[in-house]
Amino acid sequence: MLAGVKVRLAALAACVCCVLTFEMFWVPLQRGLRPEAVEAAAPPPPEASSQRRKW
């Protein structure tokens, strides 16, 4: 039972990360921002992956 709850929480966290990544990268690109500006505004990926592993 607890394993299923952990899997659901991990899946939910992954979905949230995907949505945030989509809004941070795809939406500014559609608005015409340069990729360099988008990359500079993005947080470093290792921190996000370490937070996901804690779940």
PDB file of C-alpha atoms in Angstrom:
ATOM      1  CA  MET A   1       0.000   0.000   0.000  1.00  0.00           C
ATOM      2  CA  LEU A   2       2.716   2.489   0.950  1.00  0.00           C
ATOM      3  CA  ALA A   3       4.737   1.617  -2.143  1.00  0.00           C
ATOM      4  CA  GLY A   4       1.776   2.526  -4.349  1.00  0.00           C
ATOM      5  CA  VAL A   5       1.414   5.877  -2.598  1.00  0.00           C
ATOM      6  CA  LYS A   6       5.106   6.626  -3.099  1.00  0.00           C
ATOM      7  CA  VAL A   7       4.842   5.747  -6.787  1.00  0.00           C
ATOM      8  CA  ARG A   8       1.854   8.065  -7.170  1.00  0.00           C
ATOM      9  CA  LEU A   9       3.680  10.901  -5.411  1.00  0.00           C
ATOM     10  CA  ALA A  10       6.744  10.380  -7.590  1.00  0.00           C
ATOM     11  CA  ALA A  11       4.584  10.400 -10.723  1.00  0.00           C
ATOM     12  CA  LEU A  12       2.828  13.564  -9.560  1.00  0.00           C
ATOM     13  CA  ALA A  13       6.160  15.266  -8.859  1.00  0.00           C
ATOM     14  CA  ALA A  14       7.413  14.254 -12.311  1.00  0.00           C
ATOM     15  CA  CYS A  15       4.276  15.712 -13.931  1.00  0.00           C
ATOM     16  CA  VAL A  16       4.733  18.974 -12.037  1.00  0.00           C
ATOM     17  CA  CYS A  17       8.367  19.142 -13.147  1.00  0.00           C
ATOM     18  CA  CYS A  18       7.331  18.505 -16.749  1.00  0.00           C
ATOM     19  CA  VAL A  19       4.707  21.256 -16.654  1.00  0.00           C
ATOM     20  CA  LEU A  20       7.135  23.737 -15.117  1.00  0.00           C
ATOM     21  CA  THR A  21       9.791  22.845 -17.682  1.00  0.00           C
ATOM     22  CA  PHE A  22       7.266  23.247 -20.488  1.00  0.00           C
ATOM     23  CA  GLU A  23       6.215  26.686 -19.279  1.00  0.00           C
ATOM     24  CA  MET A  24       9.806  27.812 -18.670  1.00  0.00           C
ATOM     25  CA  PHE A  25      11.183  26.731 -22.044  1.00  0.00           C
ATOM     26  CA  TRP A  26       8.450  26.289 -24.644  1.00  0.00           C
ATOM     27  CA  VAL A  27       6.283  29.340 -23.861  1.00  0.00           C
ATOM     28  CA  PRO A  28       9.186  31.859 -23.933  1.00  0.00           C
ATOM     29  CA  LEU A  29      10.433  30.308 -27.176  1.00  0.00           C
ATOM     30  CA  GLN A  30       6.993  30.759 -28.703  1.00  0.00           C
ATOM     31  CA  ARG A  31       7.057  34.406 -27.641  1.00  0.00           C
ATOM     32  CA  GLY A  32      10.287  34.913 -29.553  1.00  0.00           C
ATOM     33  CA  LEU A  33      12.893  34.974 -26.792  1.00  0.00           C
ATOM     34  CA  ARG A  34      16.394  33.953 -27.706  1.00  0.00           C
ATOM     35  CA  PRO A  35      17.430  30.482 -26.455  1.00  0.00           C
ATOM     36  CA  GLU A  36      20.409  32.006 -24.609  1.00  0.00           C
ATOM     37  CA  ALA A  37      18.091  34.113 -22.458  1.00  0.00           C
ATOM     38  CA  VAL A  38      15.905  31.090 -21.703  1.00  0.00           C
ATOM     39  CA  GLU A  39      18.915  28.978 -20.695  1.00  0.00           C
ATOM     40  CA  ALA A  40      20.242  31.749 -18.438  1.00  0.00           C
ATOM     41  CA  ALA A  41      16.891  32.010 -16.647  1.00  0.00           C
ATOM     42  CA  ALA A  42      16.573  28.254 -16.103  1.00  0.00           C
ATOM     43  CA  PRO A  43      17.601  26.718 -12.776  1.00  0.00           C
ATOM     44  CA  PRO A  44      20.369  24.083 -12.794  1.00  0.00           C
ATOM     45  CA  PRO A  45      18.897  20.623 -13.453  1.00  0.00           C
ATOM     46  CA  PRO A  46      20.814  18.653 -10.761  1.00  0.00           C
ATOM     47  CA  GLU A  47      18.920  20.416  -7.963  1.00  0.00           C
ATOM     48  CA  ALA A  48      15.554  19.499  -9.475  1.00  0.00           C
ATOM     49  CA  SER A  49      16.567  15.856  -9.910  1.00  0.00           C
ATOM     50  CA  SER A  50      17.826  15.631  -6.321  1.00  0.00           C
ATOM     51  CA  GLN A  51      14.514  17.016  -5.051  1.00  0.00           C
ATOM     52  CA  ARG A  52      12.634  14.415  -7.083  1.00  0.00           C
ATOM     53  CA  ARG A  53      14.770  11.603  -5.613  1.00  0.00           C
ATOM     54  CA  LYS A  54      13.896  12.679  -2.062  1.00  0.00           C
ATOM     55  CA  TRP A  55      10.243  11.855  -2.711  1.00  0.00           C
TER      56      TRP A  55
END
